[in-house]
Amino acid sequence: IVANGEVTYNETQSARLASRVTGTMWRVEKHAGDRGRKGDILALVDSAEVGRAKSELLQAIAQQRLRKITADRLKPLAKDGSIPGRNYQEAEAALQESDIRLLSAQQVLVNLGLIAKVEDYAKMSTDEISERIRFLGLPADTVAALDGESTTSNLFPLRAPLNGVVVSRNAVAGEVVDTSSTVFGVADVEQMWLTLDVRQDDA
């Protein structure tokens, strides 16, 4: 049978990627034709939204720590009657409120694909936490290559969702990107699909 056909990417092993956040393309790491593995960074986006989310988490951690210290200090005083029990109850309520704010700030980053485990920061100073959060989501080798003095904390990594080849790249450094525009196309080219347009009689 002779029929017209089209070779296409396997739709179950190909992806068209848009940025999860609005921002400016800060640096492109992969180009059309480059091979990569799942999780590899394709590009870094400079997003004020990411910077705000990190700042909110840092502020929530500092507030929660302060209110916990206050509640812990008032608890024994309330037990022995040195202060009214209401003072401790108010401090405990404020602590619970800060716990909720902390969880909310953590979840905002999780929704962006940036995992921040607050329990890992328990024994760190605020400055140490700030340094960890600054480049959250970036691998150590990428961070080592950045200028710590001048590099923004707004960087968001755009990662490959599967092993394959970058088949399209629609952004350059300095270009504005948003959540509705496709920035990269990635496909596994080890197995392709052939679609044939066969006449009904031949089918």
PDB file of C-alpha atoms in Angstrom:
ATOM      1  CA  ILE A   1       0.000   0.000   0.000  1.00  0.00           C
ATOM      2  CA  VAL A   2       1.259   3.455  -0.934  1.00  0.00           C
ATOM      3  CA  ALA A   3       0.109   6.267   1.359  1.00  0.00           C
ATOM      4  CA  ASN A   4       1.168   9.689   2.521  1.00  0.00           C
ATOM      5  CA  GLY A   5       2.584   9.701   6.036  1.00  0.00           C
ATOM      6  CA  GLU A   6       4.069  11.906   8.705  1.00  0.00           C
ATOM      7  CA  VAL A   7       6.743  11.055  11.233  1.00  0.00           C
ATOM      8  CA  THR A   8       5.978  12.704  14.589  1.00  0.00           C
ATOM      9  CA  TYR A   9       7.221  12.553  18.138  1.00  0.00           C
ATOM     10  CA  ASN A  10       5.744   9.986  20.497  1.00  0.00           C
ATOM     11  CA  GLU A  11       3.043  12.051  22.211  1.00  0.00           C
ATOM     12  CA  THR A  12       3.437  10.074  25.420  1.00  0.00           C
ATOM     13  CA  GLN A  13       7.142  10.939  25.517  1.00  0.00           C
ATOM     14  CA  SER A  14       7.172  14.575  24.465  1.00  0.00           C
ATOM     15  CA  ALA A  15       6.380  17.810  26.273  1.00  0.00           C
ATOM     16  CA  ARG A  16       5.901  21.491  25.496  1.00  0.00           C
ATOM     17  CA  LEU A  17       7.034  23.535  28.460  1.00  0.00           C
ATOM     18  CA  ALA A  18       5.926  26.920  29.692  1.00  0.00           C
ATOM     19  CA  SER A  19       7.345  28.689  32.714  1.00  0.00           C
ATOM     20  CA  ARG A  20       5.373  28.268  35.949  1.00  0.00           C
ATOM     21  CA  VAL A  21       6.051  31.919  36.731  1.00  0.00           C
ATOM     22  CA  THR A  22       6.083  35.192  34.837  1.00  0.00           C
ATOM     23  CA  GLY A  23       9.462  36.841  34.524  1.00  0.00           C
ATOM     24  CA  THR A  24      12.478  37.477  32.336  1.00  0.00           C
ATOM     25  CA  MET A  25      14.635  34.763  30.820  1.00  0.00           C
ATOM     26  CA  TRP A  26      17.855  35.164  32.823  1.00  0.00           C
ATOM     27  CA  ARG A  27      19.966  32.474  31.199  1.00  0.00           C
ATOM     28  CA  VAL A  28      19.410  29.633  28.724  1.00  0.00           C
ATOM     29  CA  GLU A  29      21.228  26.428  29.595  1.00  0.00           C
ATOM     30  CA  LYS A  30      20.054  24.095  26.808  1.00  0.00           C
ATOM     31  CA  HIS A  31      19.603  24.737  23.103  1.00  0.00           C
ATOM     32  CA  ALA A  32      17.761  22.970  20.281  1.00  0.00           C
ATOM     33  CA  GLY A  33      19.464  19.666  19.591  1.00  0.00           C
ATOM     34  CA  ASP A  34      20.943  19.290  23.075  1.00  0.00           C
ATOM     35  CA  ARG A  35      20.314  16.063  24.918  1.00  0.00           C
ATOM     36  CA  GLY A  36      19.286  16.066  28.536  1.00  0.00           C
ATOM     37  CA  ARG A  37      17.959  13.942  31.339  1.00  0.00           C
ATOM     38  CA  LYS A  38      14.840  14.361  33.438  1.00  0.00           C
ATOM     39  CA  GLY A  39      15.428  17.139  35.955  1.00  0.00           C
ATOM     40  CA  ASP A  40      18.171  18.900  33.994  1.00  0.00           C
ATOM     41  CA  ILE A  41      17.907  22.691  34.058  1.00  0.00           C
ATOM     42  CA  LEU A  42      16.901  24.062  30.666  1.00  0.00           C
ATOM     43  CA  ALA A  43      16.875  27.726  31.658  1.00  0.00           C
ATOM     44  CA  LEU A  44      16.753  30.118  34.603  1.00  0.00           C
ATOM     45  CA  VAL A  45      13.931  32.644  34.852  1.00  0.00           C
ATOM     46  CA  ASP A  46      14.233  35.864  36.863  1.00  0.00           C
ATOM     47  CA  SER A  47      10.824  36.165  38.547  1.00  0.00           C
ATOM     48  CA  ALA A  48       9.795  38.740  41.162  1.00  0.00           C
ATOM     49  CA  GLU A  49       7.053  36.299  42.214  1.00  0.00           C
ATOM     50  CA  VAL A  50       9.685  33.765  43.269  1.00  0.00           C
ATOM     51  CA  GLY A  51      11.612  36.431  45.160  1.00  0.00           C
ATOM     52  CA  ARG A  52       8.478  37.440  47.072  1.00  0.00           C
ATOM     53  CA  ALA A  53       7.682  33.822  47.942  1.00  0.00           C
ATOM     54  CA  LYS A  54      11.186  33.271  49.331  1.00  0.00           C
ATOM     55  CA  SER A  55      11.029  36.509  51.299  1.00  0.00           C
ATOM     56  CA  GLU A  56       7.636  35.545  52.730  1.00  0.00           C
ATOM     57  CA  LEU A  57       9.020  32.203  53.907  1.00  0.00           C
ATOM     58  CA  LEU A  58      12.013  33.850  55.567  1.00  0.00           C
ATOM     59  CA  GLN A  59       9.779  36.371  57.335  1.00  0.00           C
ATOM     60  CA  ALA A  60       7.403  33.610  58.437  1.00  0.00           C
ATOM     61  CA  ILE A  61      10.293  31.604  59.927  1.00  0.00           C
ATOM     62  CA  ALA A  62      11.591  34.642  61.844  1.00  0.00           C
ATOM     63  CA  GLN A  63       8.121  35.512  63.149  1.00  0.00           C
ATOM     64  CA  GLN A  64       7.373  31.942  64.200  1.00  0.00           C
ATOM     65  CA  ARG A  65      10.675  31.721  66.096  1.00  0.00           C
ATOM     66  CA  LEU A  66      10.043  34.985  67.933  1.00  0.00           C
ATOM     67  CA  ARG A  67       6.511  34.025  68.948  1.00  0.00           C
ATOM     68  CA  LYS A  68       7.657  30.579  70.099  1.00  0.00           C
ATOM     69  CA  ILE A  69      10.289  32.160  72.350  1.00  0.00           C
ATOM     70  CA  THR A  70       7.627  34.477  73.784  1.00  0.00           C
ATOM     71  CA  ALA A  71       5.168  31.628  74.396  1.00  0.00           C
ATOM     72  CA  ASP A  72       7.843  29.420  75.996  1.00  0.00           C
ATOM     73  CA  ARG A  73       8.876  32.289  78.305  1.00  0.00           C
ATOM     74  CA  LEU A  74       5.312  33.053  79.420  1.00  0.00           C
ATOM     75  CA  LYS A  75       4.225  29.446  79.975  1.00  0.00           C
ATOM     76  CA  PRO A  76       5.963  28.870  83.353  1.00  0.00           C
ATOM     77  CA  LEU A  77       5.014  32.380  84.505  1.00  0.00           C
ATOM     78  CA  ALA A  78       1.375  31.647  83.786  1.00  0.00           C
ATOM     79  CA  LYS A  79       1.569  28.316  85.642  1.00  0.00           C
ATOM     80  CA  ASP A  80       2.883  29.826  88.866  1.00  0.00           C
ATOM     81  CA  GLY A  81       0.513  32.785  88.666  1.00  0.00           C
ATOM     82  CA  SER A  82       3.152  35.454  88.040  1.00  0.00           C
ATOM     83  CA  ILE A  83       1.151  36.682  85.053  1.00  0.00           C
ATOM     84  CA  PRO A  84      -2.514  36.322  84.080  1.00  0.00           C
ATOM     85  CA  GLY A  85      -3.254  33.134  82.178  1.00  0.00           C
ATOM     86  CA  ARG A  86      -4.816  35.222  79.437  1.00  0.00           C
ATOM     87  CA  ASN A  87      -1.380  36.626  78.500  1.00  0.00           C
ATOM     88  CA  TYR A  88      -0.057  33.149  77.825  1.00  0.00           C
ATOM     89  CA  GLN A  89      -3.186  32.171  75.899  1.00  0.00           C
ATOM     90  CA  GLU A  90      -2.762  35.205  73.650  1.00  0.00           C
ATOM     91  CA  ALA A  91       0.884  34.318  73.070  1.00  0.00           C
ATOM     92  CA  GLU A  92      -0.080  30.726  72.262  1.00  0.00           C
ATOM     93  CA  ALA A  93      -2.749  31.919  69.799  1.00  0.00           C
ATOM     94  CA  ALA A  94      -0.200  34.210  68.128  1.00  0.00           C
ATOM     95  CA  LEU A  95       2.193  31.254  67.855  1.00  0.00           C
ATOM     96  CA  GLN A  96      -0.462  29.110  66.187  1.00  0.00           C
ATOM     97  CA  GLU A  97      -1.191  31.938  63.769  1.00  0.00           C
ATOM     98  CA  SER A  98       2.503  32.172  62.859  1.00  0.00           C
ATOM     99  CA  ASP A  99       2.635  28.378  62.389  1.00  0.00           C
ATOM    100  CA  ILE A 100      -0.200  28.644  59.854  1.00  0.00           C
ATOM    101  CA  ARG A 101       1.524  31.515  58.058  1.00  0.00           C
ATOM    102  CA  LEU A 102       4.741  29.484  57.919  1.00  0.00           C
ATOM    103  CA  LEU A 103       2.975  26.461  56.413  1.00  0.00           C
ATOM    104  CA  SER A 104       1.249  28.716  53.892  1.00  0.00           C
ATOM    105  CA  ALA A 105       4.534  30.320  52.827  1.00  0.00           C
ATOM    106  CA  GLN A 106       6.112  26.889  52.501  1.00  0.00           C
ATOM    107  CA  GLN A 107       3.211  25.643  50.364  1.00  0.00           C
ATOM    108  CA  VAL A 108       3.502  28.582  47.953  1.00  0.00           C
ATOM    109  CA  LEU A 109       7.052  27.481  47.138  1.00  0.00           C
ATOM    110  CA  VAL A 110       6.010  23.820  46.913  1.00  0.00           C
ATOM    111  CA  ASN A 111       3.361  24.804  44.357  1.00  0.00           C
ATOM    112  CA  LEU A 112       6.156  26.309  42.270  1.00  0.00           C
ATOM    113  CA  GLY A 113       8.163  23.092  42.513  1.00  0.00           C
ATOM    114  CA  LEU A 114      10.604  24.533  45.072  1.00  0.00           C
ATOM    115  CA  ILE A 115      10.793  22.259  48.108  1.00  0.00           C
ATOM    116  CA  ALA A 116      11.704  24.030  51.343  1.00  0.00           C
ATOM    117  CA  LYS A 117      11.698  21.748  54.397  1.00  0.00           C
ATOM    118  CA  VAL A 118      11.377  24.070  57.370  1.00  0.00           C
ATOM    119  CA  GLU A 119      12.526  21.370  59.782  1.00  0.00           C
ATOM    120  CA  ASP A 120      15.930  21.368  58.052  1.00  0.00           C
ATOM    121  CA  TYR A 121      16.408  24.985  59.126  1.00  0.00           C
ATOM    122  CA  ALA A 122      15.650  24.405  62.815  1.00  0.00           C
ATOM    123  CA  LYS A 123      19.248  24.742  64.011  1.00  0.00           C
ATOM    124  CA  MET A 124      20.303  27.431  61.533  1.00  0.00           C
ATOM    125  CA  SER A 125      20.601  31.141  62.148  1.00  0.00           C
ATOM    126  CA  THR A 126      18.418  33.528  60.172  1.00  0.00           C
ATOM    127  CA  ASP A 127      21.412  34.506  58.008  1.00  0.00           C
ATOM    128  CA  GLU A 128      22.167  30.868  57.223  1.00  0.00           C
ATOM    129  CA  ILE A 129      18.539  30.221  56.317  1.00  0.00           C
ATOM    130  CA  SER A 130      18.519  33.288  54.069  1.00  0.00           C
ATOM    131  CA  GLU A 131      21.558  31.972  52.216  1.00  0.00           C
ATOM    132  CA  ARG A 132      19.947  28.548  51.734  1.00  0.00           C
ATOM    133  CA  ILE A 133      16.652  29.979  50.517  1.00  0.00           C
ATOM    134  CA  ARG A 134      18.322  32.475  48.187  1.00  0.00           C
ATOM    135  CA  PHE A 135      19.181  29.829  45.584  1.00  0.00           C
ATOM    136  CA  LEU A 136      16.474  27.323  46.503  1.00  0.00           C
ATOM    137  CA  GLY A 137      15.911  24.731  43.784  1.00  0.00           C
ATOM    138  CA  LEU A 138      19.279  25.199  42.101  1.00  0.00           C
ATOM    139  CA  PRO A 139      21.876  22.393  42.145  1.00  0.00           C
ATOM    140  CA  ALA A 140      25.155  22.994  43.957  1.00  0.00           C
ATOM    141  CA  ASP A 141      27.249  23.123  40.773  1.00  0.00           C
ATOM    142  CA  THR A 142      25.011  25.826  39.310  1.00  0.00           C
ATOM    143  CA  VAL A 143      25.154  27.873  42.513  1.00  0.00           C
ATOM    144  CA  ALA A 144      28.957  27.555  42.612  1.00  0.00           C
ATOM    145  CA  ALA A 145      29.173  29.106  39.150  1.00  0.00           C
ATOM    146  CA  LEU A 146      27.069  32.129  40.142  1.00  0.00           C
ATOM    147  CA  ASP A 147      28.390  35.405  41.503  1.00  0.00           C
ATOM    148  CA  GLY A 148      27.043  35.420  45.053  1.00  0.00           C
ATOM    149  CA  GLU A 149      27.343  39.198  45.360  1.00  0.00           C
ATOM    150  CA  SER A 150      25.423  40.284  42.274  1.00  0.00           C
ATOM    151  CA  THR A 151      23.132  37.357  41.417  1.00  0.00           C
ATOM    152  CA  THR A 152      19.455  37.908  42.141  1.00  0.00           C
ATOM    153  CA  SER A 153      17.534  35.636  44.513  1.00  0.00           C
ATOM    154  CA  ASN A 154      14.588  35.605  42.079  1.00  0.00           C
ATOM    155  CA  LEU A 155      15.923  32.725  39.969  1.00  0.00           C
ATOM    156  CA  PHE A 156      13.503  29.951  39.066  1.00  0.00           C
ATOM    157  CA  PRO A 157      14.785  26.784  37.310  1.00  0.00           C
ATOM    158  CA  LEU A 158      12.906  25.463  34.302  1.00  0.00           C
ATOM    159  CA  ARG A 159      13.618  21.718  34.270  1.00  0.00           C
ATOM    160  CA  ALA A 160      13.273  18.942  31.707  1.00  0.00           C
ATOM    161  CA  PRO A 161      10.306  16.672  32.543  1.00  0.00           C
ATOM    162  CA  LEU A 162      11.778  13.635  30.776  1.00  0.00           C
ATOM    163  CA  ASN A 163      14.885  12.202  29.153  1.00  0.00           C
ATOM    164  CA  GLY A 164      15.250  13.336  25.574  1.00  0.00           C
ATOM    165  CA  VAL A 165      16.310  16.021  23.156  1.00  0.00           C
ATOM    166  CA  VAL A 166      15.443  19.705  23.134  1.00  0.00           C
ATOM    167  CA  VAL A 167      13.480  19.917  19.881  1.00  0.00           C
ATOM    168  CA  SER A 168      12.496  23.577  20.146  1.00  0.00           C
ATOM    169  CA  ARG A 169      13.533  26.665  22.070  1.00  0.00           C
ATOM    170  CA  ASN A 170      11.433  29.795  21.841  1.00  0.00           C
ATOM    171  CA  ALA A 171      13.169  32.195  24.214  1.00  0.00           C
ATOM    172  CA  VAL A 172      16.473  34.020  24.549  1.00  0.00           C
ATOM    173  CA  ALA A 173      18.112  35.711  27.521  1.00  0.00           C
ATOM    174  CA  GLY A 174      16.363  38.971  28.375  1.00  0.00           C
ATOM    175  CA  GLU A 175      13.039  37.990  26.833  1.00  0.00           C
ATOM    176  CA  VAL A 176       9.860  38.201  28.910  1.00  0.00           C
ATOM    177  CA  VAL A 177       8.190  34.815  29.515  1.00  0.00           C
ATOM    178  CA  ASP A 178       4.820  33.966  31.027  1.00  0.00           C
ATOM    179  CA  THR A 179       2.796  30.933  31.991  1.00  0.00           C
ATOM    180  CA  SER A 180       0.908  30.738  28.680  1.00  0.00           C
ATOM    181  CA  SER A 181       3.814  30.728  26.227  1.00  0.00           C
ATOM    182  CA  THR A 182       5.693  27.572  25.263  1.00  0.00           C
ATOM    183  CA  VAL A 183       9.390  28.067  25.930  1.00  0.00           C
ATOM    184  CA  PHE A 184      10.870  24.628  25.235  1.00  0.00           C
ATOM    185  CA  GLY A 185       9.880  21.444  23.485  1.00  0.00           C
ATOM    186  CA  VAL A 186      11.475  18.211  24.727  1.00  0.00           C
ATOM    187  CA  ALA A 187      10.983  14.787  23.186  1.00  0.00           C
ATOM    188  CA  ASP A 188      12.340  11.276  23.421  1.00  0.00           C
ATOM    189  CA  VAL A 189      13.438  10.559  19.853  1.00  0.00           C
ATOM    190  CA  GLU A 190      14.403   6.932  20.438  1.00  0.00           C
ATOM    191  CA  GLN A 191      10.922   5.887  19.317  1.00  0.00           C
ATOM    192  CA  MET A 192       8.886   7.930  16.832  1.00  0.00           C
ATOM    193  CA  TRP A 193       5.319   7.673  15.594  1.00  0.00           C
ATOM    194  CA  LEU A 194       4.408   7.243  11.916  1.00  0.00           C
ATOM    195  CA  THR A 195       0.923   8.465  10.997  1.00  0.00           C
ATOM    196  CA  LEU A 196      -0.351   7.201   7.608  1.00  0.00           C
ATOM    197  CA  ASP A 197      -3.217   8.721   5.657  1.00  0.00           C
ATOM    198  CA  VAL A 198      -4.624   5.506   4.154  1.00  0.00           C
ATOM    199  CA  ARG A 199      -7.526   5.433   1.702  1.00  0.00           C
ATOM    200  CA  GLN A 200     -10.690   3.889   3.079  1.00  0.00           C
ATOM    201  CA  ASP A 201     -10.574   1.009   0.604  1.00  0.00           C
ATOM    202  CA  ASP A 202      -6.963   0.199   1.557  1.00  0.00           C
ATOM    203  CA  ALA A 203      -7.752   0.496   5.270  1.00  0.00           C
TER     204      ALA A 203
END
